[in-house]
PDB file of C-alpha atoms in Angstrom:
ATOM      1  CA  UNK Z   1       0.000   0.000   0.000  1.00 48.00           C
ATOM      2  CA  UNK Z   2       1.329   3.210  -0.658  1.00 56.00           C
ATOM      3  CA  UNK Z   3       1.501   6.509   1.516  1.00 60.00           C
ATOM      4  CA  UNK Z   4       0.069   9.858   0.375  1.00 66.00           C
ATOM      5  CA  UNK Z   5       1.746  12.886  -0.149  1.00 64.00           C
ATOM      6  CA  UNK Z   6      -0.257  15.166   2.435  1.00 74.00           C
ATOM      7  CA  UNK Z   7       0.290  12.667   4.935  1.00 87.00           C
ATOM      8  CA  UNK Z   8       3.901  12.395   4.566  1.00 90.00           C
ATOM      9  CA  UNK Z   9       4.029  16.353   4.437  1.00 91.00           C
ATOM     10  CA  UNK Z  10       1.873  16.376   7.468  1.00 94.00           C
ATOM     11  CA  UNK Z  11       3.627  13.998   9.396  1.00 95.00           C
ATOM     12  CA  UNK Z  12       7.251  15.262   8.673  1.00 95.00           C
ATOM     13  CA  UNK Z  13       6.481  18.667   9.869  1.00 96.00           C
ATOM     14  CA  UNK Z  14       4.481  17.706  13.149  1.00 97.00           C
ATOM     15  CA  UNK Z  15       7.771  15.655  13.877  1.00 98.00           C
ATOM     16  CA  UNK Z  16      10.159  18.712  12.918  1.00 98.00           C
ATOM     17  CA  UNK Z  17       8.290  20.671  15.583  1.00 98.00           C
ATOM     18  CA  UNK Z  18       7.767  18.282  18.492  1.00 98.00           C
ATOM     19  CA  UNK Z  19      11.705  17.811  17.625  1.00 98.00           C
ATOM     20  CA  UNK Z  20      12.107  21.603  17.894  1.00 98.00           C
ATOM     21  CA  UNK Z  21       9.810  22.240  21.016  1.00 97.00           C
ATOM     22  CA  UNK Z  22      11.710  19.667  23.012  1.00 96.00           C
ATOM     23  CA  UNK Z  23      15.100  20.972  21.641  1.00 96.00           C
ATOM     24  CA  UNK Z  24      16.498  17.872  20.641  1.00 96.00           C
ATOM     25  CA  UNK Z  25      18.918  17.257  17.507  1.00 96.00           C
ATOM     26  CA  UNK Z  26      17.332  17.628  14.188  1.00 97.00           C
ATOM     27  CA  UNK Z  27      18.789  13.777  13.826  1.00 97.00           C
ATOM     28  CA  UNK Z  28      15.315  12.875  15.242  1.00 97.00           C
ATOM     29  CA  UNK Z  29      13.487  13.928  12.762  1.00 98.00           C
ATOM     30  CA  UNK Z  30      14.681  11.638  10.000  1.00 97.00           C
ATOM     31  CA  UNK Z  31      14.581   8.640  12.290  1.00 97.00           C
ATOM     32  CA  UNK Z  32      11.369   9.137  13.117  1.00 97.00           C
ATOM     33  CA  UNK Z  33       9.861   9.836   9.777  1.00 96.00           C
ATOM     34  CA  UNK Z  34      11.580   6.600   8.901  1.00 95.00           C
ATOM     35  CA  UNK Z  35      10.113   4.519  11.766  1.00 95.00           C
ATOM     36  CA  UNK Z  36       6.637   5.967  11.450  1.00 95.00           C
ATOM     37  CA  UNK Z  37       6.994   4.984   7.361  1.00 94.00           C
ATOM     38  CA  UNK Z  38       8.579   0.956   8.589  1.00 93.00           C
ATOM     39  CA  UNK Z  39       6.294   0.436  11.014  1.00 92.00           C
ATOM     40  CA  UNK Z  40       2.978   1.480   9.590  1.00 93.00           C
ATOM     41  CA  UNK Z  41       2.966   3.017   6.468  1.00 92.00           C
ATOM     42  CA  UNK Z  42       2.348   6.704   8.045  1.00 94.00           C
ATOM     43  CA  UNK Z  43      -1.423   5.435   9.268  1.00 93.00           C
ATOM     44  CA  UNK Z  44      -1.912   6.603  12.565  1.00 95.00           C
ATOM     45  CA  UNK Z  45      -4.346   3.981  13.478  1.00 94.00           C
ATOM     46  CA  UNK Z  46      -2.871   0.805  12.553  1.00 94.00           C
ATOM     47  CA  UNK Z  47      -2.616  -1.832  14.602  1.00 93.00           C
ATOM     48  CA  UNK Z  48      -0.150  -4.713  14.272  1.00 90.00           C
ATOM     49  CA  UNK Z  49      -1.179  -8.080  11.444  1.00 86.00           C
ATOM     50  CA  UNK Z  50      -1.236 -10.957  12.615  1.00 85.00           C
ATOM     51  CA  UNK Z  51       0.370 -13.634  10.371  1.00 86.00           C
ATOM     52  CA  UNK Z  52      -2.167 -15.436   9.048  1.00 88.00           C
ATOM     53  CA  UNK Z  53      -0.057 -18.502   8.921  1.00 91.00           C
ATOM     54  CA  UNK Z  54       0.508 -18.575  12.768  1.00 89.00           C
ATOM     55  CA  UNK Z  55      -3.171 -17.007  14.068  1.00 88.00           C
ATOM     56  CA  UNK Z  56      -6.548 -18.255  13.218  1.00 90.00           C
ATOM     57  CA  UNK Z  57      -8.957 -16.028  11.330  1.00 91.00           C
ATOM     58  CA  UNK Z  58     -11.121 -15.648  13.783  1.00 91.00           C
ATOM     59  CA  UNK Z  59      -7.777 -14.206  15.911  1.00 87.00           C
ATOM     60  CA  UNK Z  60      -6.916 -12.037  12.853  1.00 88.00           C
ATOM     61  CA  UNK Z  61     -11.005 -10.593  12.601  1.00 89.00           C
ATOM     62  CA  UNK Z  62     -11.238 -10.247  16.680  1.00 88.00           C
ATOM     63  CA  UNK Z  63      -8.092  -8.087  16.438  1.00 86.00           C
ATOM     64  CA  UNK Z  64      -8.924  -5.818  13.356  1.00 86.00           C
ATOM     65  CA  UNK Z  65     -12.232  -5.634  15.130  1.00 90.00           C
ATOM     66  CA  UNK Z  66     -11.738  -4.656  18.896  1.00 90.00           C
ATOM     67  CA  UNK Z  67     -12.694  -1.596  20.146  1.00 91.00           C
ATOM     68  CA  UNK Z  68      -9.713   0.840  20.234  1.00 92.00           C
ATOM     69  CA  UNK Z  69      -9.873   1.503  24.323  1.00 90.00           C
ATOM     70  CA  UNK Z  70      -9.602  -2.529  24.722  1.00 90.00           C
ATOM     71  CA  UNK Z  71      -6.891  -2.629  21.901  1.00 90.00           C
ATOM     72  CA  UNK Z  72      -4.811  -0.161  24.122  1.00 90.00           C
ATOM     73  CA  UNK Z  73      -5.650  -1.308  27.086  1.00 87.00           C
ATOM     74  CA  UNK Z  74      -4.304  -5.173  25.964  1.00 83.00           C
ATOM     75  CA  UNK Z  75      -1.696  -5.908  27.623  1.00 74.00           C
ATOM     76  CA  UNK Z  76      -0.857  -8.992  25.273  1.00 69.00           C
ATOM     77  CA  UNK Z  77       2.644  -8.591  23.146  1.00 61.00           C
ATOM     78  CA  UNK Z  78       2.038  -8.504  18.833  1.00 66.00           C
ATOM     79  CA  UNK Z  79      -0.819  -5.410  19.434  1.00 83.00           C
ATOM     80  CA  UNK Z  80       1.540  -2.961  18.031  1.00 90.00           C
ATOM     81  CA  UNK Z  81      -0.564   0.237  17.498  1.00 94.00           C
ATOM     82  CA  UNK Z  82       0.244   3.380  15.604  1.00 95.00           C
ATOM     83  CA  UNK Z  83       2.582   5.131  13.608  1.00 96.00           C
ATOM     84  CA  UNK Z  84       5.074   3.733  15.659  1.00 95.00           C
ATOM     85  CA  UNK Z  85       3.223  -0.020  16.390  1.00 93.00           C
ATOM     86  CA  UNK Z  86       3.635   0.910  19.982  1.00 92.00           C
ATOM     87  CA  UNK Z  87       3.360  -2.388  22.143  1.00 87.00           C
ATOM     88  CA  UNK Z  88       2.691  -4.436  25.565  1.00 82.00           C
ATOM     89  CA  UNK Z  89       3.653  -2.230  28.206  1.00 82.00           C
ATOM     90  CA  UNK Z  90       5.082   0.908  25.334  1.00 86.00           C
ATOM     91  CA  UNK Z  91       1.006   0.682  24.394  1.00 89.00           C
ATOM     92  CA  UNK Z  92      -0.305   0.734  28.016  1.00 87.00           C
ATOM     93  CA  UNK Z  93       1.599   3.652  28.945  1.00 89.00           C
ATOM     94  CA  UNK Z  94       0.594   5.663  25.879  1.00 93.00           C
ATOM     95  CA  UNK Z  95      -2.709   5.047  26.285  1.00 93.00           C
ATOM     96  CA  UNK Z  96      -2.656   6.174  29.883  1.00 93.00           C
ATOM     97  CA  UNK Z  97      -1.014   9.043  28.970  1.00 95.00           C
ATOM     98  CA  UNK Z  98      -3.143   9.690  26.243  1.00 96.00           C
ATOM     99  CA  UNK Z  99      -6.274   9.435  28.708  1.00 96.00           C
ATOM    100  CA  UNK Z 100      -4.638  11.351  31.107  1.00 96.00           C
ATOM    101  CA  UNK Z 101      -3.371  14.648  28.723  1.00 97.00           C
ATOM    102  CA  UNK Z 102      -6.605  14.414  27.004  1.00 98.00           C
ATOM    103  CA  UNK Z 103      -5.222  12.974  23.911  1.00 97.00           C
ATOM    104  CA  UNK Z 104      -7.405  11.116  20.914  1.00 97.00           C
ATOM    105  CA  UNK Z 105      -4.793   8.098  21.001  1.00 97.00           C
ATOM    106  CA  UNK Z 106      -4.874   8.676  16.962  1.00 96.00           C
ATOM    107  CA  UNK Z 107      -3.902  12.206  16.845  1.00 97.00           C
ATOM    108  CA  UNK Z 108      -0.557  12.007  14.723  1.00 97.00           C
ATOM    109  CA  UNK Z 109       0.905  14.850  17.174  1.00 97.00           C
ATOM    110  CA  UNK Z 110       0.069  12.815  20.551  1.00 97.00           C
ATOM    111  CA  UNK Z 111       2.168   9.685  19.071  1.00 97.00           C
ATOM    112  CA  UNK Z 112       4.893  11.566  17.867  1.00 97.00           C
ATOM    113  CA  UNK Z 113       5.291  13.474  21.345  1.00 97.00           C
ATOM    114  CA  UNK Z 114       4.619  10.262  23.021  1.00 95.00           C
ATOM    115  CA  UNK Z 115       7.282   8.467  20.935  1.00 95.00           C
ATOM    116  CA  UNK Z 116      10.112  11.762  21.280  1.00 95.00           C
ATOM    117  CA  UNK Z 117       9.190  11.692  25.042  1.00 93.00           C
ATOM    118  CA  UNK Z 118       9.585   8.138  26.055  1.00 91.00           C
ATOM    119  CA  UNK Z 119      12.662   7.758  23.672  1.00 91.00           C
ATOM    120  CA  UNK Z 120      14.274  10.613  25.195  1.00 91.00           C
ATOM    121  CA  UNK Z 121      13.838   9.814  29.350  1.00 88.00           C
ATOM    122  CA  UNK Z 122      11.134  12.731  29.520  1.00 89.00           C
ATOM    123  CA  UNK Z 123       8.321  10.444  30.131  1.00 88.00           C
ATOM    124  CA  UNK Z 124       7.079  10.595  33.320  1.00 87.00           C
ATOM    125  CA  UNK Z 125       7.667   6.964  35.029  1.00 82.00           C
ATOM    126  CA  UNK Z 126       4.051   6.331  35.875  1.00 85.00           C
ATOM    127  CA  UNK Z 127       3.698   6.258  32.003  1.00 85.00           C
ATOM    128  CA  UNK Z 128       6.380   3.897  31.353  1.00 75.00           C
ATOM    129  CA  UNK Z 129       6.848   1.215  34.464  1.00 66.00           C
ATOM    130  CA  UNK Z 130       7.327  -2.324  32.824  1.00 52.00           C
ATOM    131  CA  UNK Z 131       8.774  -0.511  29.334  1.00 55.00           C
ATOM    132  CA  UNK Z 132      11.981  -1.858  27.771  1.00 54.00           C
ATOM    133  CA  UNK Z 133      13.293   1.202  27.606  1.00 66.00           C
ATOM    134  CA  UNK Z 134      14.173   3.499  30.499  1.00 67.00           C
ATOM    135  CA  UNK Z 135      16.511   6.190  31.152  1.00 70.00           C
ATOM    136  CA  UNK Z 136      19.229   4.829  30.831  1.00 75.00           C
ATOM    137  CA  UNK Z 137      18.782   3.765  27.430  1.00 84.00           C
ATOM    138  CA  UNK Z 138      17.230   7.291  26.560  1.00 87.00           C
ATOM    139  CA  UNK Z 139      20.819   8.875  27.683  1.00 88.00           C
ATOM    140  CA  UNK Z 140      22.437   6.418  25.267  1.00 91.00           C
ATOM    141  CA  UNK Z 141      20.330   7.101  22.566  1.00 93.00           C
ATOM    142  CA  UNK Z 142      20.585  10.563  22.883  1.00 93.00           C
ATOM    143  CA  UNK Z 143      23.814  10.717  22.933  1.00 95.00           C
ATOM    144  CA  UNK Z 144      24.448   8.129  19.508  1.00 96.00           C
ATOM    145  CA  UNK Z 145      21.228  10.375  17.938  1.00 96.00           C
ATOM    146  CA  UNK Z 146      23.355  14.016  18.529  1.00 96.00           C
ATOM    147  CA  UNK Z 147      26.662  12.112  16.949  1.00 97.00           C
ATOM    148  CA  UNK Z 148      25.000  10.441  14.001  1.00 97.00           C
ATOM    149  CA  UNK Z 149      26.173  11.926  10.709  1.00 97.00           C
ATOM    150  CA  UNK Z 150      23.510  11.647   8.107  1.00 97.00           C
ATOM    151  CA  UNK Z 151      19.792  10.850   8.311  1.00 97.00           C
ATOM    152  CA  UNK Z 152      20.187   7.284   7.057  1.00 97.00           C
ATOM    153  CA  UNK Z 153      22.512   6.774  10.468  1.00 97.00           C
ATOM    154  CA  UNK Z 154      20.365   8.368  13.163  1.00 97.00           C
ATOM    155  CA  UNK Z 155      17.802   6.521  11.733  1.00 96.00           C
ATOM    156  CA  UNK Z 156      19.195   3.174  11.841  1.00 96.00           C
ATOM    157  CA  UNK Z 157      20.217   4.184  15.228  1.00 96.00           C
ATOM    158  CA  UNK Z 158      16.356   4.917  16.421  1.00 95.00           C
ATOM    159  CA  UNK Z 159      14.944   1.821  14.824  1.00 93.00           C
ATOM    160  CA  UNK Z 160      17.580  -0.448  16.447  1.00 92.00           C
ATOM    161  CA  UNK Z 161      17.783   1.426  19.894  1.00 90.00           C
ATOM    162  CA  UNK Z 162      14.025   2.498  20.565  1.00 90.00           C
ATOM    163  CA  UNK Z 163      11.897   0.494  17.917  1.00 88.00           C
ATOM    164  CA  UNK Z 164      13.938  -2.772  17.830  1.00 85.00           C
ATOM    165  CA  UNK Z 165      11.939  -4.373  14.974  1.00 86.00           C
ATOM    166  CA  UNK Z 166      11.972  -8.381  15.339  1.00 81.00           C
ATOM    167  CA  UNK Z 167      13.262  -7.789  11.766  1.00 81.00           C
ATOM    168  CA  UNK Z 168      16.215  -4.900  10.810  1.00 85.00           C
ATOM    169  CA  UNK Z 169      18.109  -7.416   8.013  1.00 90.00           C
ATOM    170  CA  UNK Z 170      19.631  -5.586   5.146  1.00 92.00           C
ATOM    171  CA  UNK Z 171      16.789  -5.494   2.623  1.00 92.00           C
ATOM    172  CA  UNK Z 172      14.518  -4.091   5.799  1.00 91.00           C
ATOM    173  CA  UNK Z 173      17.075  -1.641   6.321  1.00 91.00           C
ATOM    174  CA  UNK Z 174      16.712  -0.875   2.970  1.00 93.00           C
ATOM    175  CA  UNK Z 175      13.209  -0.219   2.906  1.00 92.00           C
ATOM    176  CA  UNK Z 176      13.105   1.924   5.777  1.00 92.00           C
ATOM    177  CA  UNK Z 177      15.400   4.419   4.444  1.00 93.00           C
ATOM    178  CA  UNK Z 178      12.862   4.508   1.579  1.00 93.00           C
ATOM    179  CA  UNK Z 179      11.034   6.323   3.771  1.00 93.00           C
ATOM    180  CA  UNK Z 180      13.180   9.253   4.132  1.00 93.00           C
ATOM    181  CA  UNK Z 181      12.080  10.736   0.708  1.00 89.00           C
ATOM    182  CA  UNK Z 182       8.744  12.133  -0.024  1.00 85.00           C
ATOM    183  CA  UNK Z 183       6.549   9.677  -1.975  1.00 80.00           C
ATOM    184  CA  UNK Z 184       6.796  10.038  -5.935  1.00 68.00           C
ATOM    185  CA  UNK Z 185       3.155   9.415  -6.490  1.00 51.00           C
ATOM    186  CA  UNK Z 186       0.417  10.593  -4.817  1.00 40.00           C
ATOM    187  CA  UNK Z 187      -2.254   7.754  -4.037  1.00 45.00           C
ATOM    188  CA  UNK Z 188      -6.236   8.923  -4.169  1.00 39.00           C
TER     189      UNK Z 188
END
């Protein structure tokens, strides 16, 4: 499926200016915009597929079906959600935070802070306990994002650091950095 111009457009710049209000490196920016392109395609409501060689269909049309709260609220690993296929406890804490900030969980600006926040350390702990990632791993991060040299490095850094795809293989790699450049054709 391809991504649409205005959403790209729309996306990049929401991520330039999170990146700007929280005055972290402009390296940011390209790693998200790739991330946000690997993991979902730049849809702000997707939620993870299930291989349909491994669940039943009645697993696959449950999931596509759930209401969003419950989605969120799962605390069951493979119910990535959102640009960035947030998941398990990642998921839980965004959708707390969400609840609690007043957030619509698919408002493209609430995952992007979410996702800037929690990579960075800035997340408030209540919002995070259980996560993989903590502050420790934010300083690292940090740190790896303000020396990368290009945007293909920072984000190969963010996708292996924060994201940590079950998948990041050469051709993935690949295709991610696809991501970097606007789309060619516009999809209506």
């Amino acid at each position: 499926m391809a991504y649409i111009t205005e959403d790209y457009s729309l996306i990049k710049k929401i991520i330039e200016e999170e990146v700007e209000r929280l005055g972290l490196s402009e390296n940011y920016v390209p790693a998200l915009l790739a991330s946000a392109g690997a993991e979902s395609n730049f849809e702000p409501s997707a939620r993870q597929k299930l291989n349909p060689n491994v669940a039943t269909p009645e697993a696959i049309a449950f999931q596509r079906n759930q209401q969003l709260s419950e989605y969120l609220d799962s605390s069951k690993g493979g119910k990535g959600f959102g640009l960035f296929q947030f998941d398990a406890a990642t998921k839980n804490g965004f959708s707390k935070w969400a609840k609690e900030n007043n957030i619509n969980p698919l408002d493209i600006k609430g995952q992007v802070q979410f996702a800037l926040l929690d990579s960075t350390g800035k997340l408030p702990s209540k919002y995070n306990s259980g996560s993989y990632f903590g502050l420790g791993n934010a300083q690292d991060l940090n740190k790896l994002m303000n020396e990368a040299t290009s945007p293909e490095k920072s984000a190969l850094i963010f996708r292996k650091k924060y994201i940590k795809p079950k998948v990041l293989n050469e051709i993935e790699q690949k295709r991610m950095l696809t991501f970097l450049k606007p789309p060619q054709d516009v999809v209506t």
